[in-house]
Amino acid sequence: MLDPATRLRYLRILLRLGGTLLVTAFFAVFLPGDWMASSHENLGMGEFPRRPVVDYLARSVAALYGFHGILLFVVSADPAKYRDIVRYLALMNLALGVMLIGIDLHAGLPLWWTLAEGPSVIMVGILLTILNR
């Protein structure tokens, strides 16, 4: 078992790594539509549906991910102070990971996407739970 100081250090690192990854989603808010379409097609997902609701959802989800990343940075500054928020983040990562697996399967995303996305979010939830003890 890790001592409390080591767990806290690892928790800060995990939160900051997650925050760094998620903040990069802000770039997708401003991504040209042609780049989105090209990425979509290059990932083997077929033709990108160019509809207002698709554009809106892609950009608004990217913004939400970015704001979530900022929250992780705020919490990483003092995880002991924000212990309840870390617990919430852990539980929501567990729930979101399971939901993403279901959403990915329902949406017909490639298997590699489903196996990479949901389980990794679940693993972050597990690590947050362990490190927040």
Coordinates of C-alpha atoms in Angstrom, one line a residue:
M1 CA 0.0 0.0 0.0
L2 CA 1.1 3.5 -0.7
D3 CA 1.5 6.0 2.1
P4 CA -0.9 9.0 2.2
A5 CA 1.7 11.5 0.9
T6 CA 2.5 9.3 -2.1
R7 CA -1.1 8.7 -2.9
L8 CA -1.7 12.4 -2.8
R9 CA 1.2 13.1 -5.1
Y10 CA -0.1 10.4 -7.6
L11 CA -3.6 11.8 -7.3
R12 CA -2.3 15.3 -8.3
I13 CA -0.4 13.8 -11.2
L14 CA -3.5 11.8 -12.4
L15 CA -5.7 14.9 -12.1
R16 CA -3.2 17.1 -14.0
L17 CA -2.7 14.5 -16.7
G18 CA -6.4 14.2 -17.2
G19 CA -6.8 18.0 -17.2
T20 CA -4.0 18.4 -19.8
L21 CA -5.7 15.8 -22.1
L22 CA -9.2 17.2 -21.7
V23 CA -8.2 20.9 -22.1
T24 CA -6.9 20.1 -25.6
A25 CA -10.5 19.5 -26.5
F26 CA -10.9 23.2 -26.7
F27 CA -9.0 23.1 -30.0
A28 CA -11.8 21.0 -31.5
V29 CA -14.3 23.8 -30.8
F30 CA -12.6 25.8 -33.5
L31 CA -11.7 22.9 -35.8
P32 CA -12.7 23.6 -39.4
G33 CA -15.6 21.4 -40.6
D34 CA -13.4 19.9 -43.4
W35 CA -10.9 18.8 -40.8
M36 CA -13.6 17.1 -38.7
A37 CA -14.9 15.4 -41.8
S38 CA -11.5 14.2 -42.9
S39 CA -10.6 12.9 -39.4
H40 CA -14.0 11.1 -39.3
E41 CA -13.4 9.4 -42.6
N42 CA -9.7 8.6 -41.9
L43 CA -10.8 6.9 -38.6
G44 CA -12.9 4.5 -40.7
M45 CA -16.3 5.9 -39.7
G46 CA -17.6 6.7 -43.1
E47 CA -18.8 10.0 -44.5
F48 CA -19.1 12.8 -41.9
P49 CA -22.8 13.9 -41.6
R50 CA -22.7 17.6 -42.3
R51 CA -25.7 18.7 -40.4
P52 CA -26.1 21.6 -38.0
V53 CA -26.9 19.4 -35.0
V54 CA -23.8 17.2 -35.7
D55 CA -21.6 20.4 -35.8
Y56 CA -23.3 21.7 -32.7
L57 CA -22.8 18.5 -30.7
A58 CA -19.2 18.0 -31.7
R59 CA -18.3 21.5 -30.7
S60 CA -20.3 21.7 -27.5
V61 CA -19.0 18.3 -26.3
A62 CA -15.5 19.5 -27.0
A63 CA -16.2 22.6 -25.0
L64 CA -17.6 20.6 -22.1
Y65 CA -14.5 18.3 -22.1
G66 CA -12.3 21.4 -22.0
F67 CA -14.1 22.9 -19.1
H68 CA -13.9 19.5 -17.3
G69 CA -10.2 19.6 -17.8
I70 CA -10.0 23.0 -16.1
L71 CA -11.9 21.6 -13.2
L72 CA -9.4 18.8 -12.9
F73 CA -6.6 21.4 -12.7
V74 CA -8.4 23.3 -10.0
V75 CA -9.0 20.2 -7.9
S76 CA -5.4 19.0 -8.4
A77 CA -4.2 22.1 -6.6
D78 CA -5.5 20.7 -3.3
P79 CA -7.1 17.3 -3.7
A80 CA -7.3 16.9 0.1
K81 CA -9.4 20.0 0.3
Y82 CA -11.6 18.8 -2.6
R83 CA -11.8 15.2 -1.4
D84 CA -15.6 15.1 -1.9
I85 CA -15.2 16.5 -5.5
V86 CA -12.6 13.8 -6.2
R87 CA -15.0 11.2 -4.9
Y88 CA -17.7 12.6 -7.2
L89 CA -15.3 12.6 -10.2
A90 CA -14.3 9.0 -9.4
L91 CA -17.9 7.9 -9.3
M92 CA -18.9 9.8 -12.4
N93 CA -15.9 8.4 -14.3
L94 CA -17.1 4.9 -13.5
A95 CA -20.6 5.7 -14.6
L96 CA -19.5 7.6 -17.7
G97 CA -17.1 4.8 -18.7
V98 CA -20.0 2.3 -18.6
M99 CA -22.3 4.7 -20.5
L100 CA -19.7 5.4 -23.1
I101 CA -19.3 1.6 -23.8
G102 CA -23.1 1.5 -24.3
I103 CA -23.2 4.6 -26.4
D104 CA -20.3 3.5 -28.6
L105 CA -21.9 0.1 -29.2
H106 CA -25.3 1.7 -30.0
A107 CA -23.7 4.2 -32.3
G108 CA -21.8 1.5 -34.2
L109 CA -18.3 3.0 -33.5
P110 CA -15.3 0.8 -34.4
L111 CA -14.5 -1.9 -31.8
W112 CA -11.0 -0.3 -31.2
W113 CA -12.7 2.9 -30.2
T114 CA -15.1 1.2 -27.8
L115 CA -12.3 -0.8 -26.2
A116 CA -10.1 2.3 -25.8
E117 CA -12.7 4.8 -24.6
G118 CA -15.0 3.4 -22.0
P119 CA -12.6 1.1 -20.2
S120 CA -9.9 3.8 -19.9
V121 CA -12.5 6.2 -18.3
I122 CA -13.5 3.4 -15.9
M123 CA -9.8 2.9 -15.1
V124 CA -9.4 6.6 -14.2
G125 CA -12.4 6.3 -11.9
I126 CA -10.9 3.3 -10.2
L127 CA -7.5 5.0 -9.8
L128 CA -9.2 8.2 -8.4
T129 CA -11.1 6.0 -5.9
I130 CA -7.9 4.2 -4.8
L131 CA -5.8 7.4 -4.6
N132 CA -8.5 9.4 -2.8
R133 CA -8.6 7.0 0.2

